[in-house]
Amino acid sequence: VSLDLSQAEGGLDDLKAFVEENEVPFPQYYLDGDSTFAENYGVSSIPTMFAIDKKGIVRSVDAHGTLEGLVRELLAE
């Protein structure tokens, strides 16, 4: 989830450049000034990591630091 600058201020271009430069392999959600998504999912700091299972169900909204173990657990299900 990107809470960076608006698209008019170059935020989307910055995000795309960051993703490419750092070879970020997972999807990004760009808000373009709309914080509704972030508020609904409790995103208060960046980075915030979510774990989504094979059925598309959000299993963790606080996966930072525990992602590796959580992914193993979810893949085993």
mmCIF file with all atom_site columns, N, CA and C in Angstrom:
data_model
loop_
_atom_site.group_PDB
_atom_site.id
_atom_site.type_symbol
_atom_site.label_atom_id
_atom_site.label_alt_id
_atom_site.label_comp_id
_atom_site.label_asym_id
_atom_site.label_entity_id
_atom_site.label_seq_id
_atom_site.pdbx_PDB_ins_code
_atom_site.Cartn_x
_atom_site.Cartn_y
_atom_site.Cartn_z
_atom_site.occupancy
_atom_site.B_iso_or_equiv
_atom_site.pdbx_formal_charge
_atom_site.auth_seq_id
_atom_site.auth_comp_id
_atom_site.auth_asym_id
_atom_site.auth_atom_id
_atom_site.pdbx_PDB_model_num
ATOM 1   N N  . VAL A 1 1  ? 0.856   -1.170  0.000   1.00 0.00 ? 1  VAL A N  1
ATOM 2   C CA . VAL A 1 1  ? 0.000   0.000   0.000   1.00 0.00 ? 1  VAL A CA 1
ATOM 3   C C  . VAL A 1 1  ? 0.898   1.227   0.000   1.00 0.00 ? 1  VAL A C  1
ATOM 4   N N  . SER A 1 2  ? 0.701   2.061   -0.978  1.00 0.00 ? 2  SER A N  1
ATOM 5   C CA . SER A 1 2  ? 1.504   3.278   -1.059  1.00 0.00 ? 2  SER A CA 1
ATOM 6   C C  . SER A 1 2  ? 0.685   4.466   -0.582  1.00 0.00 ? 2  SER A C  1
ATOM 7   N N  . LEU A 1 3  ? 1.225   5.158   0.399   1.00 0.00 ? 3  LEU A N  1
ATOM 8   C CA . LEU A 1 3  ? 0.582   6.369   0.910   1.00 0.00 ? 3  LEU A CA 1
ATOM 9   C C  . LEU A 1 3  ? 1.391   7.600   0.515   1.00 0.00 ? 3  LEU A C  1
ATOM 10  N N  . ASP A 1 4  ? 2.146   7.450   -0.560  1.00 0.00 ? 4  ASP A N  1
ATOM 11  C CA . ASP A 1 4  ? 3.028   8.524   -0.996  1.00 0.00 ? 4  ASP A CA 1
ATOM 12  C C  . ASP A 1 4  ? 2.251   9.664   -1.634  1.00 0.00 ? 4  ASP A C  1
ATOM 13  N N  . LEU A 1 5  ? 2.972   10.534  -2.268  1.00 0.00 ? 5  LEU A N  1
ATOM 14  C CA . LEU A 1 5  ? 2.390   11.713  -2.901  1.00 0.00 ? 5  LEU A CA 1
ATOM 15  C C  . LEU A 1 5  ? 1.310   11.351  -3.907  1.00 0.00 ? 5  LEU A C  1
ATOM 16  N N  . SER A 1 6  ? 0.479   12.335  -4.238  1.00 0.00 ? 6  SER A N  1
ATOM 17  C CA . SER A 1 6  ? -0.551  12.131  -5.250  1.00 0.00 ? 6  SER A CA 1
ATOM 18  C C  . SER A 1 6  ? 0.108   11.910  -6.608  1.00 0.00 ? 6  SER A C  1
ATOM 19  N N  . GLN A 1 7  ? -0.677  11.422  -7.549  1.00 0.00 ? 7  GLN A N  1
ATOM 20  C CA . GLN A 1 7  ? -0.158  11.190  -8.893  1.00 0.00 ? 7  GLN A CA 1
ATOM 21  C C  . GLN A 1 7  ? 0.312   12.499  -9.517  1.00 0.00 ? 7  GLN A C  1
ATOM 22  N N  . ALA A 1 8  ? -0.430  13.579  -9.272  1.00 0.00 ? 8  ALA A N  1
ATOM 23  C CA . ALA A 1 8  ? -0.061  14.892  -9.804  1.00 0.00 ? 8  ALA A CA 1
ATOM 24  C C  . ALA A 1 8  ? 1.289   15.363  -9.265  1.00 0.00 ? 8  ALA A C  1
ATOM 25  N N  . GLU A 1 9  ? 1.643   14.906  -8.069  1.00 0.00 ? 9  GLU A N  1
ATOM 26  C CA . GLU A 1 9  ? 2.916   15.289  -7.446  1.00 0.00 ? 9  GLU A CA 1
ATOM 27  C C  . GLU A 1 9  ? 4.035   14.283  -7.732  1.00 0.00 ? 9  GLU A C  1
ATOM 28  N N  . GLY A 1 10 ? 3.763   13.296  -8.589  1.00 0.00 ? 10 GLY A N  1
ATOM 29  C CA . GLY A 1 10 ? 4.779   12.325  -8.964  1.00 0.00 ? 10 GLY A CA 1
ATOM 30  C C  . GLY A 1 10 ? 4.799   11.055  -8.136  1.00 0.00 ? 10 GLY A C  1
ATOM 31  N N  . GLY A 1 11 ? 3.818   10.869  -7.268  1.00 0.00 ? 11 GLY A N  1
ATOM 32  C CA . GLY A 1 11 ? 3.798   9.707   -6.383  1.00 0.00 ? 11 GLY A CA 1
ATOM 33  C C  . GLY A 1 11 ? 3.744   8.380   -7.109  1.00 0.00 ? 11 GLY A C  1
ATOM 34  N N  . LEU A 1 12 ? 2.925   8.274   -8.148  1.00 0.00 ? 12 LEU A N  1
ATOM 35  C CA . LEU A 1 12 ? 2.814   7.020   -8.879  1.00 0.00 ? 12 LEU A CA 1
ATOM 36  C C  . LEU A 1 12 ? 4.111   6.700   -9.614  1.00 0.00 ? 12 LEU A C  1
ATOM 37  N N  . ASP A 1 13 ? 4.708   7.707   -10.218 1.00 0.00 ? 13 ASP A N  1
ATOM 38  C CA . ASP A 1 13 ? 5.995   7.497   -10.896 1.00 0.00 ? 13 ASP A CA 1
ATOM 39  C C  . ASP A 1 13 ? 7.068   7.063   -9.903  1.00 0.00 ? 13 ASP A C  1
ATOM 40  N N  . ASP A 1 14 ? 7.069   7.673   -8.720  1.00 0.00 ? 14 ASP A N  1
ATOM 41  C CA . ASP A 1 14 ? 8.032   7.299   -7.681  1.00 0.00 ? 14 ASP A CA 1
ATOM 42  C C  . ASP A 1 14 ? 7.837   5.840   -7.260  1.00 0.00 ? 14 ASP A C  1
ATOM 43  N N  . LEU A 1 15 ? 6.579   5.441   -7.090  1.00 0.00 ? 15 LEU A N  1
ATOM 44  C CA . LEU A 1 15 ? 6.278   4.072   -6.689  1.00 0.00 ? 15 LEU A CA 1
ATOM 45  C C  . LEU A 1 15 ? 6.747   3.085   -7.756  1.00 0.00 ? 15 LEU A C  1
ATOM 46  N N  . LYS A 1 16 ? 6.429   3.363   -9.001  1.00 0.00 ? 16 LYS A N  1
ATOM 47  C CA . LYS A 1 16 ? 6.844   2.474   -10.095 1.00 0.00 ? 16 LYS A CA 1
ATOM 48  C C  . LYS A 1 16 ? 8.364   2.351   -10.150 1.00 0.00 ? 16 LYS A C  1
ATOM 49  N N  . ALA A 1 17 ? 9.054   3.457   -9.992  1.00 0.00 ? 17 ALA A N  1
ATOM 50  C CA . ALA A 1 17 ? 10.518  3.437   -10.020 1.00 0.00 ? 17 ALA A CA 1
ATOM 51  C C  . ALA A 1 17 ? 11.063  2.614   -8.855  1.00 0.00 ? 17 ALA A C  1
ATOM 52  N N  . PHE A 1 18 ? 10.485  2.779   -7.663  1.00 0.00 ? 18 PHE A N  1
ATOM 53  C CA . PHE A 1 18 ? 10.929  2.026   -6.492  1.00 0.00 ? 18 PHE A CA 1
ATOM 54  C C  . PHE A 1 18 ? 10.729  0.526   -6.697  1.00 0.00 ? 18 PHE A C  1
ATOM 55  N N  . VAL A 1 19 ? 9.552   0.148   -7.196  1.00 0.00 ? 19 VAL A N  1
ATOM 56  C CA . VAL A 1 19 ? 9.236   -1.261  -7.419  1.00 0.00 ? 19 VAL A CA 1
ATOM 57  C C  . VAL A 1 19 ? 10.217  -1.872  -8.417  1.00 0.00 ? 19 VAL A C  1
ATOM 58  N N  . GLU A 1 20 ? 10.489  -1.148  -9.491  1.00 0.00 ? 20 GLU A N  1
ATOM 59  C CA . GLU A 1 20 ? 11.413  -1.656  -10.496 1.00 0.00 ? 20 GLU A CA 1
ATOM 60  C C  . GLU A 1 20 ? 12.847  -1.733  -9.953  1.00 0.00 ? 20 GLU A C  1
ATOM 61  N N  . GLU A 1 21 ? 13.291  -0.676  -9.322  1.00 0.00 ? 21 GLU A N  1
ATOM 62  C CA . GLU A 1 21 ? 14.664  -0.622  -8.807  1.00 0.00 ? 21 GLU A CA 1
ATOM 63  C C  . GLU A 1 21 ? 14.934  -1.683  -7.755  1.00 0.00 ? 21 GLU A C  1
ATOM 64  N N  . ASN A 1 22 ? 13.946  -1.944  -6.917  1.00 0.00 ? 22 ASN A N  1
ATOM 65  C CA . ASN A 1 22 ? 14.114  -2.892  -5.815  1.00 0.00 ? 22 ASN A CA 1
ATOM 66  C C  . ASN A 1 22 ? 13.549  -4.275  -6.125  1.00 0.00 ? 22 ASN A C  1
ATOM 67  N N  . GLU A 1 23 ? 13.110  -4.456  -7.358  1.00 0.00 ? 23 GLU A N  1
ATOM 68  C CA . GLU A 1 23 ? 12.571  -5.737  -7.812  1.00 0.00 ? 23 GLU A CA 1
ATOM 69  C C  . GLU A 1 23 ? 11.529  -6.288  -6.847  1.00 0.00 ? 23 GLU A C  1
ATOM 70  N N  . VAL A 1 24 ? 10.584  -5.449  -6.472  1.00 0.00 ? 24 VAL A N  1
ATOM 71  C CA . VAL A 1 24 ? 9.513   -5.844  -5.553  1.00 0.00 ? 24 VAL A CA 1
ATOM 72  C C  . VAL A 1 24 ? 8.595   -6.811  -6.303  1.00 0.00 ? 24 VAL A C  1
ATOM 73  N N  . PRO A 1 25 ? 8.492   -8.063  -5.843  1.00 0.00 ? 25 PRO A N  1
ATOM 74  C CA . PRO A 1 25 ? 7.757   -9.075  -6.598  1.00 0.00 ? 25 PRO A CA 1
ATOM 75  C C  . PRO A 1 25 ? 6.261   -9.157  -6.306  1.00 0.00 ? 25 PRO A C  1
ATOM 76  N N  . PHE A 1 26 ? 5.785   -8.402  -5.344  1.00 0.00 ? 26 PHE A N  1
ATOM 77  C CA . PHE A 1 26 ? 4.386   -8.529  -4.961  1.00 0.00 ? 26 PHE A CA 1
ATOM 78  C C  . PHE A 1 26 ? 3.604   -7.280  -5.376  1.00 0.00 ? 26 PHE A C  1
ATOM 79  N N  . PRO A 1 27 ? 2.276   -7.429  -5.509  1.00 0.00 ? 27 PRO A N  1
ATOM 80  C CA . PRO A 1 27 ? 1.433   -6.313  -5.970  1.00 0.00 ? 27 PRO A CA 1
ATOM 81  C C  . PRO A 1 27 ? 1.477   -5.122  -5.025  1.00 0.00 ? 27 PRO A C  1
ATOM 82  N N  . GLN A 1 28 ? 1.278   -3.953  -5.591  1.00 0.00 ? 28 GLN A N  1
ATOM 83  C CA . GLN A 1 28 ? 1.223   -2.707  -4.833  1.00 0.00 ? 28 GLN A CA 1
ATOM 84  C C  . GLN A 1 28 ? -0.162  -2.088  -5.006  1.00 0.00 ? 28 GLN A C  1
ATOM 85  N N  . TYR A 1 29 ? -0.646  -1.424  -3.987  1.00 0.00 ? 29 TYR A N  1
ATOM 86  C CA . TYR A 1 29 ? -1.916  -0.715  -4.052  1.00 0.00 ? 29 TYR A CA 1
ATOM 87  C C  . TYR A 1 29 ? -1.605  0.758   -3.873  1.00 0.00 ? 29 TYR A C  1
ATOM 88  N N  . TYR A 1 30 ? -1.866  1.528   -4.915  1.00 0.00 ? 30 TYR A N  1
ATOM 89  C CA . TYR A 1 30 ? -1.572  2.961   -4.895  1.00 0.00 ? 30 TYR A CA 1
ATOM 90  C C  . TYR A 1 30 ? -2.850  3.735   -4.614  1.00 0.00 ? 30 TYR A C  1
ATOM 91  N N  . LEU A 1 31 ? -2.846  4.569   -3.601  1.00 0.00 ? 31 LEU A N  1
ATOM 92  C CA . LEU A 1 31 ? -4.058  5.234   -3.136  1.00 0.00 ? 31 LEU A CA 1
ATOM 93  C C  . LEU A 1 31 ? -4.355  6.566   -3.807  1.00 0.00 ? 31 LEU A C  1
ATOM 94  N N  . ASP A 1 32 ? -3.357  7.245   -4.312  1.00 0.00 ? 32 ASP A N  1
ATOM 95  C CA . ASP A 1 32 ? -3.507  8.550   -4.968  1.00 0.00 ? 32 ASP A CA 1
ATOM 96  C C  . ASP A 1 32 ? -4.334  9.524   -4.132  1.00 0.00 ? 32 ASP A C  1
ATOM 97  N N  . GLY A 1 33 ? -3.966  9.631   -2.871  1.00 0.00 ? 33 GLY A N  1
ATOM 98  C CA . GLY A 1 33 ? -4.611  10.617  -2.008  1.00 0.00 ? 33 GLY A CA 1
ATOM 99  C C  . GLY A 1 33 ? -5.849  10.125  -1.288  1.00 0.00 ? 33 GLY A C  1
ATOM 100 N N  . ASP A 1 34 ? -6.356  8.934   -1.617  1.00 0.00 ? 34 ASP A N  1
ATOM 101 C CA . ASP A 1 34 ? -7.544  8.384   -0.963  1.00 0.00 ? 34 ASP A CA 1
ATOM 102 C C  . ASP A 1 34 ? -7.097  7.422   0.132   1.00 0.00 ? 34 ASP A C  1
ATOM 103 N N  . SER A 1 35 ? -7.292  7.782   1.368   1.00 0.00 ? 35 SER A N  1
ATOM 104 C CA . SER A 1 35 ? -6.805  6.964   2.483   1.00 0.00 ? 35 SER A CA 1
ATOM 105 C C  . SER A 1 35 ? -7.851  5.977   3.007   1.00 0.00 ? 35 SER A C  1
ATOM 106 N N  . THR A 1 36 ? -8.995  5.843   2.338   1.00 0.00 ? 36 THR A N  1
ATOM 107 C CA . THR A 1 36 ? -10.058 4.955   2.809   1.00 0.00 ? 36 THR A CA 1
ATOM 108 C C  . THR A 1 36 ? -9.568  3.524   2.974   1.00 0.00 ? 36 THR A C  1
ATOM 109 N N  . PHE A 1 37 ? -8.870  2.999   1.961   1.00 0.00 ? 37 PHE A N  1
ATOM 110 C CA . PHE A 1 37 ? -8.351  1.634   2.032   1.00 0.00 ? 37 PHE A CA 1
ATOM 111 C C  . PHE A 1 37 ? -7.432  1.482   3.233   1.00 0.00 ? 37 PHE A C  1
ATOM 112 N N  . ALA A 1 38 ? -6.503  2.404   3.385   1.00 0.00 ? 38 ALA A N  1
ATOM 113 C CA . ALA A 1 38 ? -5.551  2.339   4.492   1.00 0.00 ? 38 ALA A CA 1
ATOM 114 C C  . ALA A 1 38 ? -6.275  2.379   5.829   1.00 0.00 ? 38 ALA A C  1
ATOM 115 N N  . GLU A 1 39 ? -7.231  3.240   5.958   1.00 0.00 ? 39 GLU A N  1
ATOM 116 C CA . GLU A 1 39 ? -7.980  3.345   7.206   1.00 0.00 ? 39 GLU A CA 1
ATOM 117 C C  . GLU A 1 39 ? -8.762  2.067   7.496   1.00 0.00 ? 39 GLU A C  1
ATOM 118 N N  . ASN A 1 40 ? -9.402  1.501   6.479   1.00 0.00 ? 40 ASN A N  1
ATOM 119 C CA . ASN A 1 40 ? -10.204 0.284   6.666   1.00 0.00 ? 40 ASN A CA 1
ATOM 120 C C  . ASN A 1 40 ? -9.368  -0.908  7.102   1.00 0.00 ? 40 ASN A C  1
ATOM 121 N N  . TYR A 1 41 ? -8.120  -0.974  6.657   1.00 0.00 ? 41 TYR A N  1
ATOM 122 C CA . TYR A 1 41 ? -7.259  -2.096  6.996   1.00 0.00 ? 41 TYR A CA 1
ATOM 123 C C  . TYR A 1 41 ? -6.226  -1.762  8.061   1.00 0.00 ? 41 TYR A C  1
ATOM 124 N N  . GLY A 1 42 ? -6.352  -0.619  8.678   1.00 0.00 ? 42 GLY A N  1
ATOM 125 C CA . GLY A 1 42 ? -5.483  -0.273  9.793   1.00 0.00 ? 42 GLY A CA 1
ATOM 126 C C  . GLY A 1 42 ? -4.054  0.039   9.398   1.00 0.00 ? 42 GLY A C  1
ATOM 127 N N  . VAL A 1 43 ? -3.837  0.470   8.164   1.00 0.00 ? 43 VAL A N  1
ATOM 128 C CA . VAL A 1 43 ? -2.493  0.826   7.729   1.00 0.00 ? 43 VAL A CA 1
ATOM 129 C C  . VAL A 1 43 ? -2.151  2.181   8.330   1.00 0.00 ? 43 VAL A C  1
ATOM 130 N N  . SER A 1 44 ? -1.200  2.155   9.268   1.00 0.00 ? 44 SER A N  1
ATOM 131 C CA . SER A 1 44 ? -0.809  3.403   9.909   1.00 0.00 ? 44 SER A CA 1
ATOM 132 C C  . SER A 1 44 ? 0.668   3.691   9.714   1.00 0.00 ? 44 SER A C  1
ATOM 133 N N  . SER A 1 45 ? 1.392   2.718   9.171   1.00 0.00 ? 45 SER A N  1
ATOM 134 C CA . SER A 1 45 ? 2.805   2.931   8.896   1.00 0.00 ? 45 SER A CA 1
ATOM 135 C C  . SER A 1 45 ? 3.208   2.104   7.679   1.00 0.00 ? 45 SER A C  1
ATOM 136 N N  . ILE A 1 46 ? 4.281   2.490   7.096   1.00 0.00 ? 46 ILE A N  1
ATOM 137 C CA . ILE A 1 46 ? 4.802   1.819   5.914   1.00 0.00 ? 46 ILE A CA 1
ATOM 138 C C  . ILE A 1 46 ? 6.193   1.299   6.255   1.00 0.00 ? 46 ILE A C  1
ATOM 139 N N  . PRO A 1 47 ? 6.541   0.069   5.968   1.00 0.00 ? 47 PRO A N  1
ATOM 140 C CA . PRO A 1 47 ? 5.688   -0.881  5.250   1.00 0.00 ? 47 PRO A CA 1
ATOM 141 C C  . PRO A 1 47 ? 4.712   -1.586  6.185   1.00 0.00 ? 47 PRO A C  1
ATOM 142 N N  . THR A 1 48 ? 3.571   -1.919  5.653   1.00 0.00 ? 48 THR A N  1
ATOM 143 C CA . THR A 1 48 ? 2.593   -2.769  6.305   1.00 0.00 ? 48 THR A CA 1
ATOM 144 C C  . THR A 1 48 ? 2.425   -3.973  5.404   1.00 0.00 ? 48 THR A C  1
ATOM 145 N N  . MET A 1 49 ? 2.478   -5.155  5.962   1.00 0.00 ? 49 MET A N  1
ATOM 146 C CA . MET A 1 49 ? 2.388   -6.366  5.153   1.00 0.00 ? 49 MET A CA 1
ATOM 147 C C  . MET A 1 49 ? 1.129   -7.135  5.509   1.00 0.00 ? 49 MET A C  1
ATOM 148 N N  . PHE A 1 50 ? 0.474   -7.629  4.478   1.00 0.00 ? 50 PHE A N  1
ATOM 149 C CA . PHE A 1 50 ? -0.718  -8.454  4.629   1.00 0.00 ? 50 PHE A CA 1
ATOM 150 C C  . PHE A 1 50 ? -0.391  -9.860  4.160   1.00 0.00 ? 50 PHE A C  1
ATOM 151 N N  . ALA A 1 51 ? -1.024  -10.842 4.752   1.00 0.00 ? 51 ALA A N  1
ATOM 152 C CA . ALA A 1 51 ? -0.929  -12.215 4.265   1.00 0.00 ? 51 ALA A CA 1
ATOM 153 C C  . ALA A 1 51 ? -2.321  -12.616 3.807   1.00 0.00 ? 51 ALA A C  1
ATOM 154 N N  . ILE A 1 52 ? -2.403  -13.088 2.565   1.00 0.00 ? 52 ILE A N  1
ATOM 155 C CA . ILE A 1 52 ? -3.673  -13.477 1.964   1.00 0.00 ? 52 ILE A CA 1
ATOM 156 C C  . ILE A 1 52 ? -3.564  -14.941 1.587   1.00 0.00 ? 52 ILE A C  1
ATOM 157 N N  . ASP A 1 53 ? -4.541  -15.743 2.001   1.00 0.00 ? 53 ASP A N  1
ATOM 158 C CA . ASP A 1 53 ? -4.448  -17.177 1.745   1.00 0.00 ? 53 ASP A CA 1
ATOM 159 C C  . ASP A 1 53 ? -4.870  -17.536 0.322   1.00 0.00 ? 53 ASP A C  1
ATOM 160 N N  . LYS A 1 54 ? -4.831  -18.831 0.021   1.00 0.00 ? 54 LYS A N  1
ATOM 161 C CA . LYS A 1 54 ? -5.132  -19.314 -1.330  1.00 0.00 ? 54 LYS A CA 1
ATOM 162 C C  . LYS A 1 54 ? -6.548  -18.985 -1.778  1.00 0.00 ? 54 LYS A C  1
ATOM 163 N N  . LYS A 1 55 ? -7.450  -18.784 -0.833  1.00 0.00 ? 55 LYS A N  1
ATOM 164 C CA . LYS A 1 55 ? -8.845  -18.458 -1.151  1.00 0.00 ? 55 LYS A CA 1
ATOM 165 C C  . LYS A 1 55 ? -9.073  -16.957 -1.282  1.00 0.00 ? 55 LYS A C  1
ATOM 166 N N  . GLY A 1 56 ? -8.019  -16.184 -1.075  1.00 0.00 ? 56 GLY A N  1
ATOM 167 C CA . GLY A 1 56 ? -8.127  -14.734 -1.171  1.00 0.00 ? 56 GLY A CA 1
ATOM 168 C C  . GLY A 1 56 ? -8.580  -14.069 0.116   1.00 0.00 ? 56 GLY A C  1
ATOM 169 N N  . ILE A 1 57 ? -8.531  -14.795 1.204   1.00 0.00 ? 57 ILE A N  1
ATOM 170 C CA . ILE A 1 57 ? -8.956  -14.262 2.498   1.00 0.00 ? 57 ILE A CA 1
ATOM 171 C C  . ILE A 1 57 ? -7.752  -13.638 3.205   1.00 0.00 ? 57 ILE A C  1
ATOM 172 N N  . VAL A 1 58 ? -7.937  -12.415 3.687   1.00 0.00 ? 58 VAL A N  1
ATOM 173 C CA . VAL A 1 58 ? -6.871  -11.746 4.435   1.00 0.00 ? 58 VAL A CA 1
ATOM 174 C C  . VAL A 1 58 ? -6.707  -12.464 5.763   1.00 0.00 ? 58 VAL A C  1
ATOM 175 N N  . ARG A 1 59 ? -5.516  -13.031 5.984   1.00 0.00 ? 59 ARG A N  1
ATOM 176 C CA . ARG A 1 59 ? -5.252  -13.796 7.200   1.00 0.00 ? 59 ARG A CA 1
ATOM 177 C C  . ARG A 1 59 ? -4.445  -13.017 8.218   1.00 0.00 ? 59 ARG A C  1
ATOM 178 N N  . SER A 1 60 ? -3.752  -11.974 7.776   1.00 0.00 ? 60 SER A N  1
ATOM 179 C CA . SER A 1 60 ? -3.000  -11.144 8.703   1.00 0.00 ? 60 SER A CA 1
ATOM 180 C C  . SER A 1 60 ? -2.852  -9.750  8.117   1.00 0.00 ? 60 SER A C  1
ATOM 181 N N  . VAL A 1 61 ? -3.068  -8.759  8.952   1.00 0.00 ? 61 VAL A N  1
ATOM 182 C CA . VAL A 1 61 ? -2.838  -7.368  8.541   1.00 0.00 ? 61 VAL A CA 1
ATOM 183 C C  . VAL A 1 61 ? -1.606  -6.816  9.246   1.00 0.00 ? 61 VAL A C  1
ATOM 184 N N  . ASP A 1 62 ? -0.891  -7.704  9.914   1.00 0.00 ? 62 ASP A N  1
ATOM 185 C CA . ASP A 1 62 ? 0.312   -7.308  10.629  1.00 0.00 ? 62 ASP A CA 1
ATOM 186 C C  . ASP A 1 62 ? 1.375   -8.395  10.460  1.00 0.00 ? 62 ASP A C  1
ATOM 187 N N  . ALA A 1 63 ? 1.689   -8.718  9.208   1.00 0.00 ? 63 ALA A N  1
ATOM 188 C CA . ALA A 1 63 ? 2.592   -9.831  8.918   1.00 0.00 ? 63 ALA A CA 1
ATOM 189 C C  . ALA A 1 63 ? 4.063   -9.429  8.927   1.00 0.00 ? 63 ALA A C  1
ATOM 190 N N  . HIS A 1 64 ? 4.347   -8.173  9.140   1.00 0.00 ? 64 HIS A N  1
ATOM 191 C CA . HIS A 1 64 ? 5.733   -7.712  9.121   1.00 0.00 ? 64 HIS A CA 1
ATOM 192 C C  . HIS A 1 64 ? 6.540   -8.414  10.208  1.00 0.00 ? 64 HIS A C  1
ATOM 193 N N  . GLY A 1 65 ? 7.643   -9.020  9.820   1.00 0.00 ? 65 GLY A N  1
ATOM 194 C CA . GLY A 1 65 ? 8.492   -9.716  10.776  1.00 0.00 ? 65 GLY A CA 1
ATOM 195 C C  . GLY A 1 65 ? 8.119   -11.167 10.994  1.00 0.00 ? 65 GLY A C  1
ATOM 196 N N  . THR A 1 66 ? 6.912   -11.569 10.600  1.00 0.00 ? 66 THR A N  1
ATOM 197 C CA . THR A 1 66 ? 6.478   -12.955 10.758  1.00 0.00 ? 66 THR A CA 1
ATOM 198 C C  . THR A 1 66 ? 6.069   -13.561 9.427   1.00 0.00 ? 66 THR A C  1
ATOM 199 N N  . LEU A 1 67 ? 6.321   -12.846 8.360   1.00 0.00 ? 67 LEU A N  1
ATOM 200 C CA . LEU A 1 67 ? 5.810   -13.247 7.049   1.00 0.00 ? 67 LEU A CA 1
ATOM 201 C C  . LEU A 1 67 ? 6.308   -14.624 6.618   1.00 0.00 ? 67 LEU A C  1
ATOM 202 N N  . GLU A 1 68 ? 7.593   -14.900 6.782   1.00 0.00 ? 68 GLU A N  1
ATOM 203 C CA . GLU A 1 68 ? 8.143   -16.167 6.308   1.00 0.00 ? 68 GLU A CA 1
ATOM 204 C C  . GLU A 1 68 ? 7.430   -17.357 6.938   1.00 0.00 ? 68 GLU A C  1
ATOM 205 N N  . GLY A 1 69 ? 7.279   -17.361 8.243   1.00 0.00 ? 69 GLY A N  1
ATOM 206 C CA . GLY A 1 69 ? 6.601   -18.457 8.914   1.00 0.00 ? 69 GLY A CA 1
ATOM 207 C C  . GLY A 1 69 ? 5.136   -18.535 8.561   1.00 0.00 ? 69 GLY A C  1
ATOM 208 N N  . LEU A 1 70 ? 4.517   -17.399 8.428   1.00 0.00 ? 70 LEU A N  1
ATOM 209 C CA . LEU A 1 70 ? 3.103   -17.352 8.088   1.00 0.00 ? 70 LEU A CA 1
ATOM 210 C C  . LEU A 1 70 ? 2.860   -17.895 6.682   1.00 0.00 ? 70 LEU A C  1
ATOM 211 N N  . VAL A 1 71 ? 3.726   -17.543 5.755   1.00 0.00 ? 71 VAL A N  1
ATOM 212 C CA . VAL A 1 71 ? 3.603   -18.055 4.382   1.00 0.00 ? 71 VAL A CA 1
ATOM 213 C C  . VAL A 1 71 ? 3.743   -19.571 4.367   1.00 0.00 ? 71 VAL A C  1
ATOM 214 N N  . ARG A 1 72 ? 4.710   -20.092 5.091   1.00 0.00 ? 72 ARG A N  1
ATOM 215 C CA . ARG A 1 72 ? 4.868   -21.557 5.171   1.00 0.00 ? 72 ARG A CA 1
ATOM 216 C C  . ARG A 1 72 ? 3.607   -22.211 5.707   1.00 0.00 ? 72 ARG A C  1
ATOM 217 N N  . GLU A 1 73 ? 3.063   -21.628 6.752   1.00 0.00 ? 73 GLU A N  1
ATOM 218 C CA . GLU A 1 73 ? 1.848   -22.167 7.377   1.00 0.00 ? 73 GLU A CA 1
ATOM 219 C C  . GLU A 1 73 ? 0.678   -22.150 6.389   1.00 0.00 ? 73 GLU A C  1
ATOM 220 N N  . LEU A 1 74 ? 0.506   -21.043 5.694   1.00 0.00 ? 74 LEU A N  1
ATOM 221 C CA . LEU A 1 74 ? -0.607  -20.922 4.758   1.00 0.00 ? 74 LEU A CA 1
ATOM 222 C C  . LEU A 1 74 ? -0.438  -21.846 3.555   1.00 0.00 ? 74 LEU A C  1
ATOM 223 N N  . LEU A 1 75 ? 0.785   -22.015 3.090   1.00 0.00 ? 75 LEU A N  1
ATOM 224 C CA . LEU A 1 75 ? 1.031   -22.925 1.958   1.00 0.00 ? 75 LEU A CA 1
ATOM 225 C C  . LEU A 1 75 ? 0.774   -24.376 2.339   1.00 0.00 ? 75 LEU A C  1
ATOM 226 N N  . ALA A 1 76 ? 0.960   -24.700 3.614   1.00 0.00 ? 76 ALA A N  1
ATOM 227 C CA . ALA A 1 76 ? 0.741   -26.071 4.085   1.00 0.00 ? 76 ALA A CA 1
ATOM 228 C C  . ALA A 1 76 ? -0.744  -26.411 4.216   1.00 0.00 ? 76 ALA A C  1
ATOM 229 N N  . GLU A 1 77 ? -1.582  -25.414 4.239   1.00 0.00 ? 77 GLU A N  1
ATOM 230 C CA . GLU A 1 77 ? -3.025  -25.666 4.402   1.00 0.00 ? 77 GLU A CA 1
ATOM 231 C C  . GLU A 1 77 ? -3.627  -26.269 3.154   1.00 0.00 ? 77 GLU A C  1
#
